[in-house]
mmCIF file of C-alpha atoms in Angstrom:
data_model
loop_
_atom_site.group_PDB
_atom_site.id
_atom_site.type_symbol
_atom_site.label_atom_id
_atom_site.label_comp_id
_atom_site.label_asym_id
_atom_site.label_seq_id
_atom_site.Cartn_x
_atom_site.Cartn_y
_atom_site.Cartn_z
ATOM 1 C CA UNK O 1 102.284 109.527 71.655
ATOM 2 C CA UNK O 2 98.551 109.334 72.233
ATOM 3 C CA UNK O 3 96.859 106.038 73.040
ATOM 4 C CA UNK O 4 93.185 105.053 72.896
ATOM 5 C CA UNK O 5 90.273 107.226 73.986
ATOM 6 C CA UNK O 6 90.891 107.294 77.734
ATOM 7 C CA UNK O 7 89.502 110.325 79.519
ATOM 8 C CA UNK O 8 90.178 109.853 83.234
ATOM 9 C CA UNK O 9 93.812 110.568 84.125
ATOM 10 C CA UNK O 10 95.109 108.622 87.096
ATOM 11 C CA UNK O 11 96.475 111.033 89.730
ATOM 12 C CA UNK O 12 99.659 110.301 91.642
ATOM 13 C CA UNK O 13 98.518 109.508 95.177
ATOM 14 C CA UNK O 14 101.904 108.824 96.756
ATOM 15 C CA UNK O 15 105.556 109.466 95.972
ATOM 16 C CA UNK O 16 107.860 106.990 97.691
ATOM 17 C CA UNK O 17 111.596 107.521 97.852
ATOM 18 C CA UNK O 18 113.618 104.323 97.524
ATOM 19 C CA UNK O 19 115.607 103.052 100.502
ATOM 20 C CA UNK O 20 119.248 101.993 100.158
ATOM 21 C CA UNK O 21 119.777 98.538 101.654
ATOM 22 C CA UNK O 22 121.896 95.464 100.934
ATOM 23 C CA UNK O 23 120.722 92.025 99.893
ATOM 24 C CA UNK O 24 122.200 88.711 98.807
ATOM 25 C CA UNK O 25 125.900 88.658 99.675
ATOM 26 C CA UNK O 26 126.007 92.327 100.605
ATOM 27 C CA UNK O 27 124.899 93.721 97.229
ATOM 28 C CA UNK O 28 123.794 97.392 97.458
ATOM 29 C CA UNK O 29 120.294 98.011 96.111
ATOM 30 C CA UNK O 30 117.594 100.679 96.158
ATOM 31 C CA UNK O 31 114.242 99.269 97.327
ATOM 32 C CA UNK O 32 111.030 101.184 96.682
ATOM 33 C CA UNK O 33 108.263 98.588 97.075
ATOM 34 C CA UNK O 34 108.716 96.296 100.080
ATOM 35 C CA UNK O 35 109.719 98.962 102.609
ATOM 36 C CA UNK O 36 107.892 100.471 105.602
ATOM 37 C CA UNK O 37 106.930 103.385 103.335
ATOM 38 C CA UNK O 38 105.276 101.060 100.794
ATOM 39 C CA UNK O 39 104.977 97.522 102.139
ATOM 40 C CA UNK O 40 103.246 96.243 99.011
ATOM 41 C CA UNK O 41 100.866 97.315 96.275
ATOM 42 C CA UNK O 42 98.671 94.325 95.437
ATOM 43 C CA UNK O 43 99.789 92.282 93.508
ATOM 44 C CA UNK O 44 103.325 93.728 93.804
ATOM 45 C CA UNK O 45 105.467 92.777 96.783
ATOM 46 C CA UNK O 46 108.908 94.247 96.089
ATOM 47 C CA UNK O 47 110.920 96.295 93.599
ATOM 48 C CA UNK O 48 114.715 96.516 93.855
ATOM 49 C CA UNK O 49 117.091 98.469 91.630
ATOM 50 C CA UNK O 50 120.724 97.351 91.369
ATOM 51 C CA UNK O 51 123.088 99.944 89.884
ATOM 52 C CA UNK O 52 126.780 99.604 90.720
ATOM 53 C CA UNK O 53 130.200 98.911 89.217
ATOM 54 C CA UNK O 54 130.327 95.197 88.396
ATOM 55 C CA UNK O 55 133.481 94.598 90.436
ATOM 56 C CA UNK O 56 131.624 95.699 93.589
ATOM 57 C CA UNK O 57 128.859 93.107 93.328
ATOM 58 C CA UNK O 58 130.668 89.932 92.247
ATOM 59 C CA UNK O 59 129.381 88.080 95.347
ATOM 60 C CA UNK O 60 125.878 88.338 93.865
ATOM 61 C CA UNK O 61 122.890 86.467 95.239
ATOM 62 C CA UNK O 62 123.895 82.896 96.237
ATOM 63 C CA UNK O 63 121.423 80.018 96.588
ATOM 64 C CA UNK O 64 118.104 81.035 98.110
ATOM 65 C CA UNK O 65 114.534 79.650 97.988
ATOM 66 C CA UNK O 66 111.216 81.038 96.771
ATOM 67 C CA UNK O 67 107.632 79.801 97.021
ATOM 68 C CA UNK O 68 104.208 81.275 96.337
ATOM 69 C CA UNK O 69 104.956 84.156 93.961
ATOM 70 C CA UNK O 70 106.740 85.241 90.781
ATOM 71 C CA UNK O 71 109.874 87.283 90.153
ATOM 72 C CA UNK O 72 110.850 89.408 87.181
ATOM 73 C CA UNK O 73 114.529 90.271 86.633
ATOM 74 C CA UNK O 74 115.242 93.084 84.156
ATOM 75 C CA UNK O 75 118.793 93.865 83.002
ATOM 76 C CA UNK O 76 119.671 97.209 81.421
ATOM 77 C CA UNK O 77 123.465 96.872 81.634
ATOM 78 C CA UNK O 78 125.707 93.866 82.318
ATOM 79 C CA UNK O 79 124.832 90.181 82.511
ATOM 80 C CA UNK O 80 123.335 88.014 85.233
ATOM 81 C CA UNK O 81 123.311 84.214 85.374
ATOM 82 C CA UNK O 82 120.571 82.319 87.182
ATOM 83 C CA UNK O 83 120.929 78.653 88.119
ATOM 84 C CA UNK O 84 118.648 76.479 90.215
ATOM 85 C CA UNK O 85 119.313 73.535 92.507
ATOM 86 C CA UNK O 86 118.717 70.929 89.791
ATOM 87 C CA UNK O 87 120.969 72.493 87.164
ATOM 88 C CA UNK O 88 118.627 74.648 85.076
ATOM 89 C CA UNK O 89 120.392 77.874 84.154
ATOM 90 C CA UNK O 90 120.486 80.802 81.787
ATOM 91 C CA UNK O 91 122.096 84.210 81.298
ATOM 92 C CA UNK O 92 120.205 87.481 80.915
ATOM 93 C CA UNK O 93 122.150 90.085 78.946
ATOM 94 C CA UNK O 94 121.654 93.855 78.548
ATOM 95 C CA UNK O 95 118.005 94.585 77.795
ATOM 96 C CA UNK O 96 116.953 91.051 78.710
ATOM 97 C CA UNK O 97 114.233 89.872 81.085
ATOM 98 C CA UNK O 98 113.610 86.711 83.086
ATOM 99 C CA UNK O 99 110.132 85.985 84.433
ATOM 100 C CA UNK O 100 110.231 83.204 87.008
ATOM 101 C CA UNK O 101 107.127 81.568 88.430
ATOM 102 C CA UNK O 102 108.421 80.108 91.694
ATOM 103 C CA UNK O 103 105.107 78.389 92.358
ATOM 104 C CA UNK O 104 105.541 75.437 94.719
ATOM 105 C CA UNK O 105 109.265 75.951 94.981
ATOM 106 C CA UNK O 106 112.581 77.019 93.480
ATOM 107 C CA UNK O 107 116.058 77.145 95.031
ATOM 108 C CA UNK O 108 118.336 79.242 92.837
ATOM 109 C CA UNK O 109 121.193 81.720 92.624
ATOM 110 C CA UNK O 110 121.639 84.922 90.636
ATOM 111 C CA UNK O 111 125.269 85.795 89.947
ATOM 112 C CA UNK O 112 126.897 88.558 87.865
ATOM 113 C CA UNK O 113 128.654 87.332 84.731
ATOM 114 C CA UNK O 114 130.826 90.403 84.194
ATOM 115 C CA UNK O 115 133.521 92.041 86.322
ATOM 116 C CA UNK O 116 133.981 95.231 84.267
ATOM 117 C CA UNK O 117 131.611 98.068 83.526
ATOM 118 C CA UNK O 118 128.325 98.478 85.373
ATOM 119 C CA UNK O 119 125.512 96.222 86.461
ATOM 120 C CA UNK O 120 122.137 97.908 86.200
ATOM 121 C CA UNK O 121 118.926 96.040 86.631
ATOM 122 C CA UNK O 122 115.777 95.451 88.631
ATOM 123 C CA UNK O 123 113.901 92.686 90.379
ATOM 124 C CA UNK O 124 110.143 92.816 90.798
ATOM 125 C CA UNK O 125 108.192 90.381 92.987
ATOM 126 C CA UNK O 126 104.607 89.622 91.947
ATOM 127 C CA UNK O 127 102.193 87.759 94.197
ATOM 128 C CA UNK O 128 100.235 84.731 93.010
ATOM 129 C CA UNK O 129 96.611 83.993 93.915
ATOM 130 C CA UNK O 130 95.986 81.048 96.236
ATOM 131 C CA UNK O 131 94.936 78.815 93.337
ATOM 132 C CA UNK O 132 98.349 79.280 91.677
ATOM 133 C CA UNK O 133 100.737 79.344 94.634
ATOM 134 C CA UNK O 134 101.622 75.665 94.286
ATOM 135 C CA UNK O 135 101.802 75.425 90.490
ATOM 136 C CA UNK O 136 104.808 73.911 88.755
ATOM 137 C CA UNK O 137 107.710 76.377 88.549
ATOM 138 C CA UNK O 138 108.387 77.958 85.171
ATOM 139 C CA UNK O 139 111.078 80.162 83.614
ATOM 140 C CA UNK O 140 110.557 82.625 80.776
ATOM 141 C CA UNK O 141 113.864 84.035 79.486
ATOM 142 C CA UNK O 142 113.875 86.846 76.914
ATOM 143 C CA UNK O 143 116.921 88.657 75.526
ATOM 144 C CA UNK O 144 116.818 92.258 74.282
ATOM 145 C CA UNK O 145 115.957 91.164 70.738
ATOM 146 C CA UNK O 146 112.882 89.350 72.070
ATOM 147 C CA UNK O 147 111.403 92.508 73.614
ATOM 148 C CA UNK O 148 109.418 94.531 71.057
ATOM 149 C CA UNK O 149 109.604 98.312 71.156
ATOM 150 C CA UNK O 150 107.587 101.227 69.806
ATOM 151 C CA UNK O 151 109.394 104.474 68.931
ATOM 152 C CA UNK O 152 107.498 107.613 67.985
ATOM 153 C CA UNK O 153 107.817 111.364 68.571
ATOM 154 C CA UNK O 154 110.797 111.106 70.892
ATOM 155 C CA UNK O 155 109.403 108.244 72.979
ATOM 156 C CA UNK O 156 110.583 104.624 73.032
ATOM 157 C CA UNK O 157 108.514 102.028 74.855
ATOM 158 C CA UNK O 158 109.938 98.542 75.382
ATOM 159 C CA UNK O 159 106.905 96.330 75.924
ATOM 160 C CA UNK O 160 107.744 93.427 78.217
ATOM 161 C CA UNK O 161 104.125 92.607 79.102
ATOM 162 C CA UNK O 162 100.799 94.100 78.130
ATOM 163 C CA UNK O 163 100.196 96.142 74.963
ATOM 164 C CA UNK O 164 101.167 99.583 73.710
ATOM 165 C CA UNK O 165 99.864 100.929 70.378
ATOM 166 C CA UNK O 166 99.097 97.429 69.170
ATOM 167 C CA UNK O 167 102.461 95.968 70.192
ATOM 168 C CA UNK O 168 102.268 93.190 72.787
ATOM 169 C CA UNK O 169 105.052 92.011 75.064
ATOM 170 C CA UNK O 170 106.146 88.359 75.244
ATOM 171 C CA UNK O 171 105.787 87.680 78.978
ATOM 172 C CA UNK O 172 102.911 85.336 79.813
ATOM 173 C CA UNK O 173 101.355 86.430 83.101
ATOM 174 C CA UNK O 174 99.114 84.359 85.369
ATOM 175 C CA UNK O 175 97.635 87.558 86.785
ATOM 176 C CA UNK O 176 96.709 90.282 84.246
ATOM 177 C CA UNK O 177 99.171 93.141 84.138
ATOM 178 C CA UNK O 178 101.537 95.294 82.135
ATOM 179 C CA UNK O 179 105.269 95.975 82.359
ATOM 180 C CA UNK O 180 107.026 98.587 80.211
ATOM 181 C CA UNK O 181 110.377 100.354 80.023
ATOM 182 C CA UNK O 182 109.607 103.920 78.911
ATOM 183 C CA UNK O 183 112.187 106.413 77.614
ATOM 184 C CA UNK O 184 111.291 110.037 76.821
ATOM 185 C CA UNK O 185 113.685 112.392 75.058
ATOM 186 C CA UNK O 186 113.589 116.139 75.655
ATOM 187 C CA UNK O 187 110.234 117.790 75.066
ATOM 188 C CA UNK O 188 108.301 114.521 74.591
ATOM 189 C CA UNK O 189 104.995 113.162 75.858
ATOM 190 C CA UNK O 190 103.627 109.662 76.492
ATOM 191 C CA UNK O 191 100.237 108.139 77.306
ATOM 192 C CA UNK O 192 99.187 104.607 78.189
ATOM 193 C CA UNK O 193 95.822 103.038 78.958
ATOM 194 C CA UNK O 194 95.673 101.246 82.315
ATOM 195 C CA UNK O 195 92.435 99.380 83.082
ATOM 196 C CA UNK O 196 90.237 100.736 85.827
ATOM 197 C CA UNK O 197 90.571 98.790 89.057
ATOM 198 C CA UNK O 198 94.221 97.874 88.507
ATOM 199 C CA UNK O 199 96.927 99.029 90.884
ATOM 200 C CA UNK O 200 100.011 100.588 89.366
ATOM 201 C CA UNK O 201 103.072 102.743 89.775
ATOM 202 C CA UNK O 202 105.989 104.244 87.879
ATOM 203 C CA UNK O 203 109.576 103.879 89.079
ATOM 204 C CA UNK O 204 111.936 106.568 87.786
ATOM 205 C CA UNK O 205 115.401 105.201 87.050
ATOM 206 C CA UNK O 206 116.979 108.006 84.979
ATOM 207 C CA UNK O 207 116.395 111.699 84.411
ATOM 208 C CA UNK O 208 113.299 113.527 85.544
ATOM 209 C CA UNK O 209 109.933 114.636 84.252
ATOM 210 C CA UNK O 210 106.267 114.863 85.061
ATOM 211 C CA UNK O 211 104.230 111.677 85.445
ATOM 212 C CA UNK O 212 100.480 112.234 85.589
ATOM 213 C CA UNK O 213 101.306 115.861 86.364
ATOM 214 C CA UNK O 214 103.593 115.113 89.331
ATOM 215 C CA UNK O 215 107.327 115.679 89.164
ATOM 216 C CA UNK O 216 109.292 112.438 89.304
ATOM 217 C CA UNK O 217 113.007 111.942 89.865
ATOM 218 C CA UNK O 218 115.456 109.054 90.167
ATOM 219 C CA UNK O 219 114.883 106.352 92.787
ATOM 220 C CA UNK O 220 111.281 107.372 93.405
ATOM 221 C CA UNK O 221 108.104 105.342 92.910
ATOM 222 C CA UNK O 222 104.963 107.258 91.971
ATOM 223 C CA UNK O 223 101.825 105.352 92.978
ATOM 224 C CA UNK O 224 98.739 105.945 90.836
ATOM 225 C CA UNK O 225 95.213 106.554 92.003
ATOM 226 C CA UNK O 226 92.020 105.526 90.170
ATOM 227 C CA UNK O 227 91.481 106.301 86.503
ATOM 228 C CA UNK O 228 91.961 104.748 83.077
ATOM 229 C CA UNK O 229 95.277 106.077 81.759
ATOM 230 C CA UNK O 230 98.637 107.553 82.735
ATOM 231 C CA UNK O 231 100.821 110.189 81.086
ATOM 232 C CA UNK O 232 104.404 111.443 81.190
ATOM 233 C CA UNK O 233 106.049 114.572 79.802
ATOM 234 C CA UNK O 234 109.511 116.094 79.698
ATOM 235 C CA UNK O 235 110.620 119.696 79.306
ATOM 236 C CA UNK O 236 113.025 120.886 76.614
ATOM 237 C CA UNK O 237 115.884 120.443 79.097
ATOM 238 C CA UNK O 238 115.202 116.988 80.573
ATOM 239 C CA UNK O 239 114.975 113.337 79.590
ATOM 240 C CA UNK O 240 113.167 110.617 81.524
ATOM 241 C CA UNK O 241 113.267 106.844 81.891
ATOM 242 C CA UNK O 242 110.910 104.855 84.071
ATOM 243 C CA UNK O 243 109.374 101.436 84.548
ATOM 244 C CA UNK O 244 105.598 101.403 84.184
ATOM 245 C CA UNK O 245 104.086 98.599 86.259
ATOM 246 C CA UNK O 246 100.395 97.837 86.733
ATOM 247 C CA UNK O 247 98.259 94.807 87.442
ATOM 248 C CA UNK O 248 94.965 93.454 88.617
ATOM 249 C CA UNK O 249 94.876 93.202 92.429
ATOM 250 C CA UNK O 250 94.417 89.721 93.893
ATOM 251 C CA UNK O 251 92.619 90.764 97.058
ATOM 252 C CA UNK O 252 93.724 87.843 99.259
ATOM 253 C CA UNK O 253 95.574 87.718 102.603
ATOM 254 C CA UNK O 254 99.350 88.063 102.235
ATOM 255 C CA UNK O 255 101.596 86.291 104.730
ATOM 256 C CA UNK O 256 105.203 86.953 103.807
ATOM 257 C CA UNK O 257 108.245 85.671 105.623
ATOM 258 C CA UNK O 258 111.511 86.189 103.797
ATOM 259 C CA UNK O 259 111.425 84.346 100.454
ATOM 260 C CA UNK O 260 108.037 82.692 101.020
ATOM 261 C CA UNK O 261 104.705 84.390 100.300
ATOM 262 C CA UNK O 262 101.561 82.453 101.168
ATOM 263 C CA UNK O 263 98.042 83.051 102.527
ATOM 264 C CA UNK O 264 98.426 81.583 106.034
ATOM 265 C CA UNK O 265 101.097 81.176 108.685
ATOM 266 C CA UNK O 266 100.778 77.392 108.551
ATOM 267 C CA UNK O 267 101.606 77.477 104.819
ATOM 268 C CA UNK O 268 104.733 79.495 105.609
ATOM 269 C CA UNK O 269 105.766 76.913 108.214
ATOM 270 C CA UNK O 270 105.228 74.134 105.671
ATOM 271 C CA UNK O 271 107.437 75.973 103.162
ATOM 272 C CA UNK O 272 110.273 76.173 105.698
ATOM 273 C CA UNK O 273 109.966 72.480 106.521
ATOM 274 C CA UNK O 274 110.029 71.588 102.830
ATOM 275 C CA UNK O 275 113.106 73.755 102.288
ATOM 276 C CA UNK O 276 114.952 72.388 105.305
ATOM 277 C CA UNK O 277 114.244 68.800 104.258
ATOM 278 C CA UNK O 278 115.217 69.310 100.616
ATOM 279 C CA UNK O 279 111.686 68.974 99.264
ATOM 280 C CA UNK O 280 111.056 72.538 98.086
ATOM 281 C CA UNK O 281 112.092 72.036 94.443
ATOM 282 C CA UNK O 282 111.029 68.879 92.615
ATOM 283 C CA UNK O 283 113.902 67.764 90.346
ATOM 284 C CA UNK O 284 111.375 66.283 87.918
ATOM 285 C CA UNK O 285 109.728 69.641 87.209
ATOM 286 C CA UNK O 286 110.484 70.917 83.701
ATOM 287 C CA UNK O 287 110.741 74.634 84.394
ATOM 288 C CA UNK O 288 110.989 75.570 80.711
ATOM 289 C CA UNK O 289 107.475 74.419 79.802
#
């Protein structure tokens, strides 16, 4: 599956093994970005993978605040309901994606909607530049049918954001980037242009294979070096699935304290005061526009 006329393959500079932690109400997750091994990769702040029997994670992620960044929730199996403090809610089913711009403030919960089978999904945190940290919150909800895919020569690419072979994903990003769910069958190959100067990584969530010439396996993030494209291949005995994530770095100071990500410590303190006094989320904000 060749793409474009890129000539400079991005090398893998780091391979980071995910760390098993718990979050929310004791939900087990695997965290790759947002750990001591990889604190962040501008503009990305965190990547969690949730993969567990649904009955083990029914406590979910009760009400919690966000300010100053965006989140992207991707479901592969099961359903997750999100609801904020002023009653806006929606359900993301298998293959669905929610992109949430927290902006100046959201207080919400994320709770499993199934008790049988498995829950398998991801949450990515994306920083916002200073000029956008206090914008009006916005939700973008897309079900599986809303996510276009390209299938060719044993490779399927679900394009959530960015473009692959002329197919563009539906997510509207404030900071330029791409987000793809890539599946390679046995003996397949994949290539994708990634603009020079962007930071990016691949997170392997199933199978194994070579990404930019480096072997990748489950629960590992492979961080790319400079170049203009990335590749992936599988042998005749292996299949591979990974998230491809890349974006333009923001290049600003990052002050992160729990669910708030700002540029200065005083802005963090203001966020906590607003949350504690019930002023974090404006009930008049229409988050769907």
